[in-house]
Amino acid sequence: RPPDPPTPPPSYGRTMPELPPSLPALLPPLLLLLAAPVPVSADRLDFSFAGRGNVSAIYGMLSRVVGIGYDETLRAFDLRIINACSERPPDARSELCFELLSGRSPDGRIVIQATSGPELGYGLGHYLRKYLNMSFSWKRTGGHHINLPPLRERSGGGESTGEGGLYSWPTPSDDETVYRGSDISYMANVVTFSYTFAFYDFGDWEYLLDWATLGGINLALAYTGQEEVYRKAFESFGVNTTEFLKWTNGPAYLAWSRGQSIHGVAQSPPKEWLVDQWKLQKQILGRMRQMGMVPILPAFQGNVPPIVKSLYPKANITIRPSGLAAWIDALDPLFDEIAGVYMKILLEDFGTDNWYEADGYFNMKESPWYLPRGGDARHRGEAEEDGVGSDKLSPDDVPIDPESYARAKVAYGAMSKADPKAVWLYQGWVWRGFTKEQLPFMKGFIKAVPAGRFVVLDMYDEEMQQWDLFDDFSYFGAPFIWSVLHNFGGNTGLWGSLDIVNERSMEAYKFPINVTSQAGVGFAPEGFDQNPAYYSLLLDTSFRTKPSNLTQWTREYVAQRYGHPLPDAAFEAWQILKDTVYGKVQPSVEKQGFMCEKARDALSVLPLGPQEDQVQPEWYPLLDLFNGWGLLVDTALTLLKETGSYPTTLNYDVVNVGREVLAKVSNRMFLKMMNATTTSTLKKHGQKLLGIMKDADFLLCQENGLTMRGWIEESQNMGKGYPRDVKEYFELNARSQVTTWEPQLADSSTLTPIFDYANKHWGGLVGNYYLNRTAIYLKHRLQSFKTGGFNKTAYVADVASWSYQWENDFGGKQYPLCSYRSALVQESGQITQHKSLGSALQISRDLMDKYAGCVKDPRAC
């Protein structure tokens, strides 16, 4: 999701737009069709996930994740894909399930069987977590915690050498049969492919897909490599490669040239790179299908290179004010022609699993994510004055808007002509804020597609779910996926209510299965690599129909994440985290005026910046979180003393919780700096803020997953084999996206409109880029005491100049990132050595001593 534009486009409004000249001829037959009553009962998803994937791929995944040979996995486990589980509860809403059998097979193996690869993967992960205290998380959030059982003794006595030897895998104590709460476990957002996956190679994808399979994910976006498909399709309509590349963004910005009206950002990628990404997509799809994971391919949304308007002047195409984006009306015959050619190439190149994603209104006037305004407060009973919830609303009484019906029918028709089994996934963000007057437009979209083939991703449900509005209208019976968005721009920060996920994701299950249309649970964050506990719970909710006991779940999560017999301090720390940053009370955009997802904190905020430049207060007792940080440090020190090591997952948590505490402390210093009225107080509080930024950076540099260096290295790896200028081009994309968003131009004295949208609290970024911006502010503010006024124009120009210098410092030659190397040596997922610079633990202790007073009393800051 791109940030909201500085000047929002006009709202869709409370009345339908005027019909285009091409539509009246279609209305008589449409009106006859619409006169028939529409059933209100829930549509069942017209798709089966059962039987997908192959067992050998799951064995291969297990071998990679736990680090044992493939042959050892075959000797230890009897994995099976079956038609059905033995015990299906009468109230089950899905036929998808796994079984973990007690005892062993006749040949002595652990037996796990399931209805498809993802259930088998989840069942295997369940066994490894429950019986061996393993855990699985994203590479940049501590990674997997692997705890292999001891080697079995040889039958003749003595211990196996491990070379081809068998481990003592624990025998399950009870039979377990577990069904999904509903059919789908969904993953990804269209913009995740820029904020997280932009520089992924297949090794990165392999790790992610292994993690997803262990979490039971069976449906995910597959957006990589589509540019080459579009290039070939538009070539058929006279658009040459030069024109196409001019229309395509750089690697870190492809999400916005794929259908969100932002084009020409970060220059054009090399044509050869498009082909490389096309080849990578084939690898990704191959692995997804082996695992049984259904990939969702991009369908045509109507966005075309502006030159198409010149090539087809009679076509109903609108060029947006930038001159770089153009949209074709779905009712124009050219839309169907382009879509047909595109779909043919897409299926020839990538094959299909019948799922496609496309967003928008298809009316050439609005791009998919420029949503209607004025409705965000209409959640549940919060807008009685507008009639929402104030009177009963029958979905039967809502008419079908003929315009939206006609356009959706064309858009789906383009998919179904190429693939008669096509299922259309529609990201429901564009409907957020719709009023009752706009429901006909929504209903038109839904009813234009065969029942069970239009699926809505209800994608901001942790804050304002939509399915239960209008007296639980449940999208007029269309299947929907309950999903969180949770993260904007890949921002770092600890947040997300475990209670809300645990309870709200299952609210629809209180209705009979023929009434509610919930088809799954999922997550669509703009960026991954944050808050692993939140996503672990989300994955588990897919296999529940009732909320978990969160206290028990949290204890199990801690034991699995760290693995060792743990001191009480570990569980006490996580009880604090559960009740504070992950507590039931979260800041609401409607009540507090900000979303914790966008809370920047003074470690990265730009004083007097162009947007959201004010730091946000904590919504929990900071002293509690501070104590939780200390308890995590105590846990690591205890493990280090007793075992000689502690897990990398714990190191990540120590550093990340410390980062959160320091970020909130920095806010207190920031406010005092901004409110300073004398030179002496400005210097005093400004130097304190710069000091804590340096301290936070030093801590962050002790954890690879929280450094800028890791992101830049991904972009540099992508540049291998390309000329130097192309390598630098990739690095520029990486540096720009997380700072000014669009690359800062050398001759520009202003900042980009969505500056800092994707800011990160990363080592090397906080103590380098952000710190120097704050120093620039202090310089200009101190000058203002002499001149009698703050020259904001000069200040912004200096920040722009600094941003350009930093973004173009390829390889960090002038401004090194984390020049103090990590003080930790990581071996096999354990922290085992300490060097002269100290460790994350000692640094944490020192910083806790330094800032304890400010935490306890803001006046001491």
XYZ file of N, CA, C and O in Angstrom, residues 396-465:
280
model
N -30.569 -8.418 1.434
C -31.498 -8.610 0.314
C -32.016 -7.279 -0.219
O -32.369 -7.163 -1.401
N -32.108 -6.285 0.659
C -32.693 -5.010 0.264
C -31.719 -4.103 -0.482
O -32.108 -3.060 -0.996
N -30.435 -4.462 -0.483
C -29.435 -3.638 -1.155
C -29.465 -3.944 -2.650
O -29.270 -5.096 -3.049
N -29.707 -2.957 -3.490
C -29.702 -3.207 -4.937
C -28.279 -3.407 -5.458
O -27.309 -3.136 -4.757
N -28.172 -3.885 -6.664
C -26.870 -4.078 -7.301
C -26.615 -2.918 -8.255
O -27.427 -2.633 -9.134
N -25.520 -2.255 -8.050
C -25.150 -1.145 -8.939
C -24.759 -1.701 -10.311
O -23.819 -2.510 -10.404
N -25.432 -1.313 -11.373
C -25.140 -1.891 -12.687
C -23.753 -1.570 -13.217
O -23.152 -2.374 -13.929
N -23.218 -0.393 -12.843
C -21.891 -0.039 -13.355
C -20.815 -0.937 -12.773
O -19.977 -1.497 -13.498
N -20.827 -1.092 -11.452
C -19.793 -1.928 -10.849
C -19.970 -3.381 -11.276
O -18.994 -4.106 -11.485
N -21.222 -3.813 -11.414
C -21.489 -5.175 -11.868
C -20.884 -5.404 -13.251
O -20.206 -6.413 -13.492
N -21.116 -4.474 -14.141
C -20.623 -4.637 -15.518
C -19.103 -4.678 -15.565
O -18.509 -5.497 -16.275
N -18.470 -3.813 -14.815
C -17.003 -3.759 -14.857
C -16.373 -4.989 -14.200
O -15.392 -5.534 -14.698
N -16.927 -5.404 -13.069
C -16.389 -6.599 -12.424
C -16.589 -7.829 -13.296
O -15.738 -8.719 -13.332
N -17.699 -7.861 -14.019
C -17.961 -9.002 -14.892
C -16.926 -9.078 -16.010
O -16.452 -10.166 -16.369
N -16.532 -7.934 -16.545
C -15.488 -7.912 -17.574
C -14.142 -8.331 -16.979
O -13.406 -9.125 -17.564
N -13.804 -7.771 -15.798
C -12.510 -8.088 -15.176
C -12.406 -9.573 -14.867
O -11.385 -10.214 -15.160
N -13.471 -10.141 -14.277
C -13.434 -11.576 -13.995
C -13.493 -12.394 -15.283
O -12.845 -13.444 -15.390
N -14.224 -11.897 -16.258
C -14.317 -12.612 -17.522
C -12.965 -12.797 -18.178
O -12.691 -13.834 -18.794
N -12.106 -11.805 -18.051
C -10.756 -11.933 -18.626
C -9.989 -13.062 -17.950
O -9.208 -13.771 -18.593
N -10.201 -13.244 -16.647
C -9.548 -14.355 -15.937
C -10.174 -15.691 -16.344
O -9.469 -16.663 -16.643
N -11.503 -15.749 -16.339
C -12.177 -17.036 -16.534
C -12.099 -17.529 -17.969
O -12.174 -18.740 -18.210
N -11.946 -16.641 -18.936
C -11.779 -17.110 -20.317
C -10.459 -17.843 -20.481
O -10.369 -18.816 -21.234
N -9.435 -17.373 -19.778
C -8.143 -18.061 -19.827
C -8.126 -19.261 -18.892
O -7.446 -20.257 -19.164
N -8.873 -19.171 -17.773
C -8.889 -20.232 -16.770
C -10.313 -20.371 -16.246
O -10.742 -19.607 -15.373
N -11.083 -21.326 -16.771
C -12.489 -21.457 -16.365
C -12.696 -21.690 -14.870
O -13.796 -21.483 -14.357
N -11.649 -22.094 -14.140
C -11.778 -22.323 -12.701
C -11.273 -21.140 -11.880
O -11.029 -21.266 -10.677
N -11.126 -19.994 -12.511
C -10.499 -18.841 -11.854
C -11.226 -18.421 -10.582
O -12.460 -18.362 -10.539
N -10.421 -18.147 -9.540
C -10.893 -17.556 -8.288
C -10.239 -16.184 -8.162
O -9.026 -16.047 -8.330
N -11.039 -15.176 -7.864
C -10.555 -13.787 -7.807
C -10.405 -13.363 -6.350
O -11.374 -13.300 -5.604
N -9.173 -13.065 -5.930
C -8.922 -12.489 -4.610
C -8.879 -10.974 -4.747
O -8.162 -10.429 -5.589
N -9.647 -10.302 -3.902
C -9.781 -8.848 -3.978
C -9.406 -8.268 -2.619
O -10.015 -8.593 -1.598
N -8.378 -7.412 -2.596
C -7.959 -6.791 -1.337
C -8.976 -5.730 -0.929
O -9.129 -4.709 -1.599
N -9.635 -5.961 0.192
C -10.771 -5.139 0.567
C -10.444 -3.768 1.103
O -11.358 -3.043 1.514
N -9.178 -3.396 1.085
C -8.808 -2.062 1.600
C -9.566 -0.950 0.871
O -9.927 0.054 1.476
N -9.816 -1.131 -0.401
C -10.467 -0.063 -1.174
C -11.919 0.133 -0.757
O -12.530 1.147 -1.111
N -12.475 -0.808 -0.008
C -13.844 -0.654 0.471
C -13.898 -0.138 1.902
O -14.977 0.076 2.443
N -12.766 0.021 2.512
C -12.743 0.518 3.885
C -13.368 1.907 3.935
O -12.984 2.814 3.212
N -14.364 2.073 4.782
C -15.017 3.357 4.898
C -16.262 3.504 4.053
O -16.875 4.566 4.045
N -16.667 2.465 3.317
C -17.897 2.560 2.545
C -19.091 2.769 3.481
O -19.150 2.211 4.575
N -20.039 3.567 3.041
C -21.276 3.792 3.773
C -22.381 2.921 3.184
O -22.187 2.246 2.172
N -23.547 2.964 3.803
C -24.656 2.170 3.285
C -24.992 2.559 1.846
O -25.371 1.708 1.042
N -24.823 3.848 1.539
C -25.141 4.290 0.181
C -24.209 3.684 -0.856
O -24.542 3.655 -2.046
N -23.060 3.234 -0.431
C -22.095 2.675 -1.374
C -22.147 1.150 -1.451
O -21.432 0.545 -2.246
N -22.993 0.543 -0.643
C -23.083 -0.907 -0.672
C -23.529 -1.460 -2.027
O -23.088 -2.549 -2.416
N -24.384 -0.791 -2.785
C -24.723 -1.327 -4.108
C -23.499 -1.505 -5.005
O -23.434 -2.456 -5.792
N -22.551 -0.575 -4.882
C -21.326 -0.681 -5.674
C -20.574 -1.955 -5.299
O -20.121 -2.719 -6.150
N -20.445 -2.202 -3.987
C -19.759 -3.404 -3.508
C -20.509 -4.661 -3.940
O -19.907 -5.647 -4.402
N -21.802 -4.633 -3.790
C -22.594 -5.814 -4.135
C -22.507 -6.120 -5.627
O -22.513 -7.284 -6.034
N -22.400 -5.069 -6.435
C -22.242 -5.287 -7.866
C -20.993 -6.082 -8.184
O -21.008 -6.999 -9.010
N -19.907 -5.735 -7.524
C -18.652 -6.473 -7.729
C -18.816 -7.942 -7.344
O -18.429 -8.849 -8.086
N -19.388 -8.160 -6.176
C -19.458 -9.515 -5.630
C -20.363 -10.406 -6.468
O -20.032 -11.554 -6.783
N -21.522 -9.871 -6.878
C -22.495 -10.691 -7.583
C -22.190 -10.853 -9.062
O -22.837 -11.657 -9.744
N -21.191 -10.154 -9.564
C -20.799 -10.311 -10.967
C -19.962 -11.567 -11.179
O -19.723 -11.975 -12.318
N -19.504 -12.153 -10.088
C -18.609 -13.314 -10.145
C -19.379 -14.529 -9.631
O -20.148 -14.416 -8.667
N -19.182 -15.699 -10.230
C -19.889 -16.889 -9.749
C -19.675 -17.110 -8.254
O -18.615 -16.825 -7.707
N -20.715 -17.636 -7.608
C -20.665 -17.859 -6.160
C -19.457 -18.700 -5.787
O -19.152 -19.711 -6.420
N -18.749 -18.235 -4.754
C -17.583 -18.953 -4.264
C -16.304 -18.675 -5.008
O -15.252 -19.229 -4.683
N -16.358 -17.802 -6.028
C -15.167 -17.499 -6.835
C -14.634 -16.087 -6.589
O -13.619 -15.711 -7.161
N -15.326 -15.285 -5.806
C -14.860 -13.933 -5.453
C -14.568 -13.936 -3.960
O -15.469 -14.119 -3.137
N -13.305 -13.755 -3.595
C -12.881 -13.844 -2.198
C -12.319 -12.492 -1.769
O -11.432 -11.947 -2.434
N -12.816 -11.965 -0.667
C -12.397 -10.657 -0.167
C -11.341 -10.853 0.919
O -11.538 -11.629 1.855
N -10.231 -10.152 0.776
C -9.238 -10.106 1.840
C -9.592 -8.925 2.736
O -9.359 -7.771 2.399
N -10.205 -9.231 3.883
C -10.635 -8.201 4.838
C -9.415 -7.843 5.676
O -9.172 -8.402 6.739
N -8.634 -6.861 5.212
C -7.227 -6.847 5.566
C -6.772 -5.848 6.622
O -5.584 -5.614 6.761
N -7.686 -5.320 7.411
C -7.249 -4.447 8.502
C -8.077 -4.768 9.738
O -8.493 -3.900 10.484
N -8.297 -6.051 9.947
C -9.277 -6.480 10.932
C -8.829 -6.282 12.366
O -9.658 -6.286 13.272
N -7.532 -6.135 12.593
C -7.097 -5.874 13.954
C -7.501 -4.478 14.419
O -7.575 -4.210 15.613
N -7.773 -3.605 13.476
C -8.146 -2.230 13.815
C -9.604 -1.944 13.497
O -10.331 -1.394 14.308
N -10.056 -2.302 12.315
C -11.433 -1.997 11.922
C -11.907 -3.018 10.888
O -11.902 -2.765 9.692
N -12.300 -4.181 11.373
C -12.779 -5.201 10.450
C -14.080 -4.742 9.808
O -14.861 -4.000 10.390
